[in-house]
Amino acid sequence: KNEKSINQKSTEQIAKEKRVNDEHSKKIWEGTSGNSGKGPQPSENQPARVRSSFQKDYPNASNISWSKYRGDWAATFGNGIFMSTALYHANGERRDTRTPVTKNEVPRNILDSIFRRRPGVWMEDVIKIERPGIINDIFRIKDIIQGKARYFYYDNDGKLVKYNY
């Protein structure tokens, strides 16, 4: 017989997972590539400290894929119903964790600030950036202004902030 075992993934399942991962990766890294234009590069050889920190931070993570970006290690993973990407320095210190969120999850202060500054702006992708040891999250908002994408970072209070990628 030509039956697949339960553990084998179909070609369709693999293709769907790749599409979901590609879409997630595009949202997470869009607007951060700087002059090189290169996004994250797939990687299989993370330092032990990085792997250990990730396992401690996200013990229930699923479908983990690793890449390297701007010298940091990035783990993209399933996090309950969300997909997230956690960035680590080579010493195992977590830089931040990025999760695409809906506009409904953006704090009211940020929405008020955006629409007060630029009425009629079109918000597209929103990335929530959580930093270890810091209570206030940062939200990276992709605005479409006259057909052109621009990226702005806001803290929970709705203040525009600078954030290095």
Short mmCIF file of N, CA, C and O in Angstrom, two decimals, residues 50-131:
data_model
loop_
_atom_site.label_atom_id
_atom_site.label_comp_id
_atom_site.label_asym_id
_atom_site.label_seq_id
_atom_site.Cartn_x
_atom_site.Cartn_y
_atom_site.Cartn_z
N VAL A 50 22.49 30.56 22.85
CA VAL A 50 21.30 31.08 22.17
C VAL A 50 20.18 30.06 22.26
O VAL A 50 19.06 30.39 22.65
N ARG A 51 20.48 28.81 21.91
CA ARG A 51 19.46 27.74 21.98
C ARG A 51 18.92 27.57 23.39
O ARG A 51 17.72 27.44 23.59
N SER A 52 19.82 27.58 24.35
CA SER A 52 19.44 27.39 25.75
C SER A 52 18.53 28.53 26.22
O SER A 52 17.50 28.30 26.86
N SER A 53 18.89 29.76 25.90
CA SER A 53 18.08 30.92 26.29
C SER A 53 16.70 30.84 25.65
O SER A 53 15.69 31.10 26.30
N PHE A 54 16.68 30.48 24.37
CA PHE A 54 15.40 30.39 23.67
C PHE A 54 14.51 29.33 24.33
O PHE A 54 13.33 29.58 24.58
N GLN A 55 15.07 28.16 24.62
CA GLN A 55 14.28 27.09 25.24
C GLN A 55 13.75 27.50 26.61
O GLN A 55 12.65 27.15 26.98
N LYS A 56 14.56 28.28 27.34
CA LYS A 56 14.12 28.77 28.66
C LYS A 56 13.01 29.82 28.49
O LYS A 56 12.03 29.81 29.22
N ASP A 57 13.18 30.73 27.52
CA ASP A 57 12.19 31.79 27.30
C ASP A 57 10.88 31.27 26.73
O ASP A 57 9.81 31.79 27.04
N TYR A 58 10.96 30.28 25.86
CA TYR A 58 9.78 29.79 25.14
C TYR A 58 9.73 28.25 25.15
O TYR A 58 9.88 27.61 24.11
N PRO A 59 9.49 27.66 26.33
CA PRO A 59 9.52 26.20 26.42
C PRO A 59 8.44 25.51 25.60
O PRO A 59 8.59 24.35 25.23
N ASN A 60 7.36 26.20 25.29
CA ASN A 60 6.26 25.58 24.54
C ASN A 60 6.25 25.97 23.06
O ASN A 60 5.25 25.75 22.37
N ALA A 61 7.35 26.54 22.58
CA ALA A 61 7.42 26.95 21.18
C ALA A 61 7.31 25.73 20.26
O ALA A 61 7.78 24.65 20.60
N SER A 62 6.68 25.95 19.11
CA SER A 62 6.57 24.86 18.13
C SER A 62 6.99 25.37 16.76
O SER A 62 7.05 26.57 16.52
N ASN A 63 7.28 24.42 15.88
CA ASN A 63 7.66 24.75 14.49
C ASN A 63 8.73 25.84 14.43
O ASN A 63 8.55 26.86 13.78
N ILE A 64 9.84 25.61 15.10
CA ILE A 64 10.92 26.61 15.21
C ILE A 64 11.80 26.58 13.96
O ILE A 64 12.21 25.51 13.52
N SER A 65 12.05 27.74 13.40
CA SER A 65 13.04 27.84 12.32
C SER A 65 14.00 28.97 12.68
O SER A 65 13.59 30.01 13.19
N TRP A 66 15.28 28.74 12.42
CA TRP A 66 16.33 29.69 12.80
C TRP A 66 16.89 30.40 11.58
O TRP A 66 17.00 29.84 10.50
N SER A 67 17.27 31.66 11.79
CA SER A 67 17.96 32.43 10.77
C SER A 67 18.91 33.40 11.48
O SER A 67 18.89 33.52 12.71
N LYS A 68 19.72 34.04 10.69
CA LYS A 68 20.64 35.03 11.24
C LYS A 68 20.39 36.35 10.51
O LYS A 68 20.20 36.38 9.29
N TYR A 69 20.37 37.44 11.30
CA TYR A 69 20.06 38.75 10.74
C TYR A 69 20.87 39.80 11.47
O TYR A 69 20.78 39.91 12.70
N ARG A 70 21.65 40.55 10.73
CA ARG A 70 22.47 41.63 11.30
C ARG A 70 23.28 41.16 12.50
O ARG A 70 23.40 41.87 13.50
N GLY A 71 23.80 39.96 12.44
CA GLY A 71 24.65 39.44 13.51
C GLY A 71 23.89 38.82 14.66
O GLY A 71 24.49 38.24 15.56
N ASP A 72 22.56 38.92 14.67
CA ASP A 72 21.75 38.30 15.72
C ASP A 72 21.13 37.02 15.20
O ASP A 72 20.97 36.83 14.01
N TRP A 73 20.75 36.16 16.13
CA TRP A 73 20.08 34.90 15.81
C TRP A 73 18.59 35.09 15.98
O TRP A 73 18.14 35.61 17.01
N ALA A 74 17.82 34.68 15.00
CA ALA A 74 16.37 34.85 15.03
C ALA A 74 15.68 33.49 15.00
O ALA A 74 15.94 32.68 14.12
N ALA A 75 14.83 33.26 15.99
CA ALA A 75 14.03 32.04 16.03
C ALA A 75 12.59 32.42 15.73
O ALA A 75 11.98 33.21 16.45
N THR A 76 12.05 31.90 14.65
CA THR A 76 10.65 32.11 14.31
C THR A 76 9.91 30.87 14.74
O THR A 76 10.35 29.75 14.46
N PHE A 77 8.79 31.05 15.44
CA PHE A 77 8.15 29.89 16.08
C PHE A 77 6.66 30.13 16.30
O PHE A 77 6.19 31.26 16.31
N GLY A 78 5.96 29.03 16.48
CA GLY A 78 4.57 29.09 16.86
C GLY A 78 4.50 29.36 18.35
O GLY A 78 5.24 28.78 19.14
N ASN A 79 3.63 30.30 18.72
CA ASN A 79 3.52 30.73 20.11
C ASN A 79 2.03 30.76 20.45
O ASN A 79 1.43 31.81 20.49
N GLY A 80 1.44 29.58 20.65
CA GLY A 80 -0.01 29.52 20.82
C GLY A 80 -0.65 29.75 19.48
O GLY A 80 -0.31 29.10 18.50
N ILE A 81 -1.55 30.72 19.39
CA ILE A 81 -2.22 31.00 18.11
C ILE A 81 -1.42 32.00 17.27
O ILE A 81 -1.77 32.26 16.13
N PHE A 82 -0.36 32.55 17.85
CA PHE A 82 0.45 33.54 17.14
C PHE A 82 1.74 32.92 16.62
O PHE A 82 2.17 31.89 17.09
N MET A 83 2.35 33.60 15.67
CA MET A 83 3.71 33.30 15.25
C MET A 83 4.55 34.47 15.71
O MET A 83 4.14 35.62 15.58
N SER A 84 5.71 34.18 16.27
CA SER A 84 6.59 35.24 16.76
C SER A 84 8.00 34.98 16.28
O SER A 84 8.33 33.88 15.85
N THR A 85 8.84 36.02 16.38
CA THR A 85 10.26 35.90 16.09
C THR A 85 11.01 36.51 17.27
O THR A 85 10.78 37.68 17.61
N ALA A 86 11.89 35.71 17.89
CA ALA A 86 12.71 36.19 19.00
C ALA A 86 14.14 36.37 18.49
O ALA A 86 14.67 35.50 17.80
N LEU A 87 14.75 37.51 18.84
CA LEU A 87 16.11 37.82 18.42
C LEU A 87 17.06 37.70 19.59
O LEU A 87 16.79 38.22 20.68
N TYR A 88 18.18 37.03 19.36
CA TYR A 88 19.18 36.82 20.41
C TYR A 88 20.56 37.24 19.92
O TYR A 88 20.94 37.00 18.78
N HIS A 89 21.31 37.85 20.85
CA HIS A 89 22.73 38.10 20.60
C HIS A 89 23.46 36.77 20.79
O HIS A 89 22.94 35.85 21.43
N ALA A 90 24.67 36.66 20.27
CA ALA A 90 25.43 35.40 20.33
C ALA A 90 25.67 34.92 21.76
O ALA A 90 25.83 33.73 22.00
N ASN A 91 25.67 35.86 22.74
CA ASN A 91 25.89 35.46 24.13
C ASN A 91 24.63 34.88 24.79
O ASN A 91 24.63 34.56 25.97
N GLY A 92 23.54 34.79 24.03
CA GLY A 92 22.30 34.22 24.55
C GLY A 92 21.34 35.25 25.11
O GLY A 92 20.24 34.92 25.52
N GLU A 93 21.72 36.51 25.11
CA GLU A 93 20.86 37.57 25.63
C GLU A 93 19.78 37.89 24.58
O GLU A 93 20.08 38.14 23.42
N ARG A 94 18.52 37.85 25.03
CA ARG A 94 17.42 38.14 24.10
C ARG A 94 17.33 39.64 23.88
O ARG A 94 17.27 40.42 24.80
N ARG A 95 17.31 40.02 22.63
CA ARG A 95 17.20 41.44 22.24
C ARG A 95 15.74 41.87 22.30
O ARG A 95 15.40 42.87 22.89
N ASP A 96 14.88 41.10 21.62
CA ASP A 96 13.45 41.39 21.63
C ASP A 96 12.69 40.23 21.01
O ASP A 96 13.29 39.31 20.47
N THR A 97 11.37 40.31 21.10
CA THR A 97 10.49 39.34 20.44
C THR A 97 9.44 40.13 19.67
O THR A 97 8.86 41.07 20.21
N ARG A 98 9.23 39.74 18.43
CA ARG A 98 8.34 40.47 17.53
C ARG A 98 7.17 39.58 17.12
O ARG A 98 7.38 38.44 16.70
N THR A 99 5.98 40.15 17.24
CA THR A 99 4.77 39.40 16.91
C THR A 99 3.82 40.30 16.11
O THR A 99 3.49 41.40 16.58
N PRO A 100 3.42 39.87 14.93
CA PRO A 100 2.40 40.64 14.21
C PRO A 100 1.09 40.62 15.01
O PRO A 100 0.70 39.58 15.54
N VAL A 101 0.46 41.78 15.13
CA VAL A 101 -0.81 41.88 15.85
C VAL A 101 -1.81 42.62 14.97
O VAL A 101 -1.44 43.27 14.00
N THR A 102 -3.06 42.54 15.35
CA THR A 102 -4.10 43.25 14.61
C THR A 102 -4.19 44.70 15.11
O THR A 102 -3.71 45.01 16.21
N LYS A 103 -4.82 45.53 14.34
CA LYS A 103 -5.01 46.93 14.76
C LYS A 103 -5.81 47.01 16.05
O LYS A 103 -5.63 47.94 16.83
N ASN A 104 -6.68 46.03 16.28
CA ASN A 104 -7.48 46.01 17.52
C ASN A 104 -6.62 45.81 18.76
O ASN A 104 -7.06 46.10 19.87
N GLU A 105 -5.40 45.30 18.59
CA GLU A 105 -4.50 45.07 19.72
C GLU A 105 -3.55 46.24 19.98
O GLU A 105 -2.75 46.18 20.91
N VAL A 106 -3.65 47.27 19.18
CA VAL A 106 -2.81 48.46 19.35
C VAL A 106 -3.43 49.32 20.45
O VAL A 106 -4.62 49.61 20.42
N PRO A 107 -2.61 49.72 21.45
CA PRO A 107 -3.16 50.58 22.51
C PRO A 107 -3.81 51.84 21.96
O PRO A 107 -3.33 52.44 21.00
N ARG A 108 -4.89 52.23 22.60
CA ARG A 108 -5.67 53.41 22.19
C ARG A 108 -4.78 54.66 22.09
O ARG A 108 -4.95 55.48 21.19
N ASN A 109 -3.84 54.82 23.03
CA ASN A 109 -2.94 55.98 23.01
C ASN A 109 -2.19 56.10 21.69
O ASN A 109 -1.97 57.19 21.19
N ILE A 110 -1.79 54.96 21.16
CA ILE A 110 -1.04 54.97 19.90
C ILE A 110 -1.96 55.37 18.75
O ILE A 110 -1.61 56.21 17.93
N LEU A 111 -3.14 54.77 18.70
CA LEU A 111 -4.08 55.11 17.63
C LEU A 111 -4.42 56.59 17.66
O LEU A 111 -4.43 57.26 16.61
N ASP A 112 -4.69 57.13 18.86
CA ASP A 112 -4.99 58.56 18.99
C ASP A 112 -3.84 59.40 18.46
O ASP A 112 -4.04 60.37 17.73
N SER A 113 -2.62 59.02 18.83
CA SER A 113 -1.42 59.75 18.41
C SER A 113 -1.25 59.72 16.89
O SER A 113 -1.00 60.75 16.26
N ILE A 114 -1.43 58.56 16.30
CA ILE A 114 -1.27 58.42 14.85
C ILE A 114 -2.28 59.27 14.11
O ILE A 114 -1.92 60.05 13.22
N PHE A 115 -3.54 59.16 14.46
CA PHE A 115 -4.58 59.85 13.70
C PHE A 115 -4.62 61.35 13.99
O PHE A 115 -5.09 62.12 13.18
N ARG A 116 -4.09 61.75 15.15
CA ARG A 116 -3.98 63.18 15.45
C ARG A 116 -2.87 63.79 14.57
O ARG A 116 -3.02 64.86 14.02
N ARG A 117 -1.75 63.06 14.43
CA ARG A 117 -0.62 63.55 13.63
C ARG A 117 -0.92 63.52 12.14
O ARG A 117 -0.53 64.39 11.39
N ARG A 118 -1.54 62.43 11.71
CA ARG A 118 -1.74 62.24 10.27
C ARG A 118 -3.15 61.72 10.02
O ARG A 118 -3.33 60.52 9.78
N PRO A 119 -4.15 62.59 10.05
CA PRO A 119 -5.53 62.14 9.79
C PRO A 119 -5.62 61.47 8.42
O PRO A 119 -4.97 61.89 7.48
N GLY A 120 -6.39 60.41 8.36
CA GLY A 120 -6.59 59.73 7.08
C GLY A 120 -5.48 58.78 6.70
O GLY A 120 -5.49 58.21 5.61
N VAL A 121 -4.50 58.59 7.58
CA VAL A 121 -3.40 57.67 7.28
C VAL A 121 -3.96 56.24 7.20
O VAL A 121 -4.95 55.91 7.84
N TRP A 122 -3.33 55.42 6.39
CA TRP A 122 -3.73 54.03 6.24
C TRP A 122 -2.70 53.16 6.97
O TRP A 122 -1.54 53.12 6.58
N MET A 123 -3.12 52.50 8.05
CA MET A 123 -2.22 51.61 8.80
C MET A 123 -2.30 50.23 8.18
O MET A 123 -3.37 49.71 7.96
N GLU A 124 -1.14 49.65 7.92
CA GLU A 124 -1.14 48.31 7.36
C GLU A 124 -0.67 47.33 8.42
O GLU A 124 -1.43 46.96 9.28
N ASP A 125 0.58 46.90 8.37
CA ASP A 125 1.06 45.89 9.32
C ASP A 125 1.46 46.52 10.65
O ASP A 125 2.04 47.61 10.69
N VAL A 126 1.17 45.80 11.73
CA VAL A 126 1.56 46.23 13.06
C VAL A 126 2.37 45.11 13.70
O VAL A 126 1.93 43.96 13.73
N ILE A 127 3.55 45.45 14.20
CA ILE A 127 4.42 44.49 14.86
C ILE A 127 4.60 44.94 16.31
O ILE A 127 5.04 46.07 16.57
N LYS A 128 4.26 44.06 17.24
CA LYS A 128 4.48 44.33 18.67
C LYS A 128 5.88 43.83 19.01
O LYS A 128 6.22 42.68 18.73
N ILE A 129 6.67 44.71 19.62
CA ILE A 129 8.05 44.36 19.98
C ILE A 129 8.15 44.36 21.51
O ILE A 129 7.98 45.39 22.14
N GLU A 130 8.41 43.17 22.05
CA GLU A 130 8.56 43.02 23.50
C GLU A 130 10.05 42.90 23.82
O GLU A 130 10.76 42.13 23.18
N ARG A 131 10.49 43.68 24.81
CA ARG A 131 11.90 43.65 25.20
C ARG A 131 12.03 43.10 26.61
O ARG A 131 11.24 43.48 27.49
#
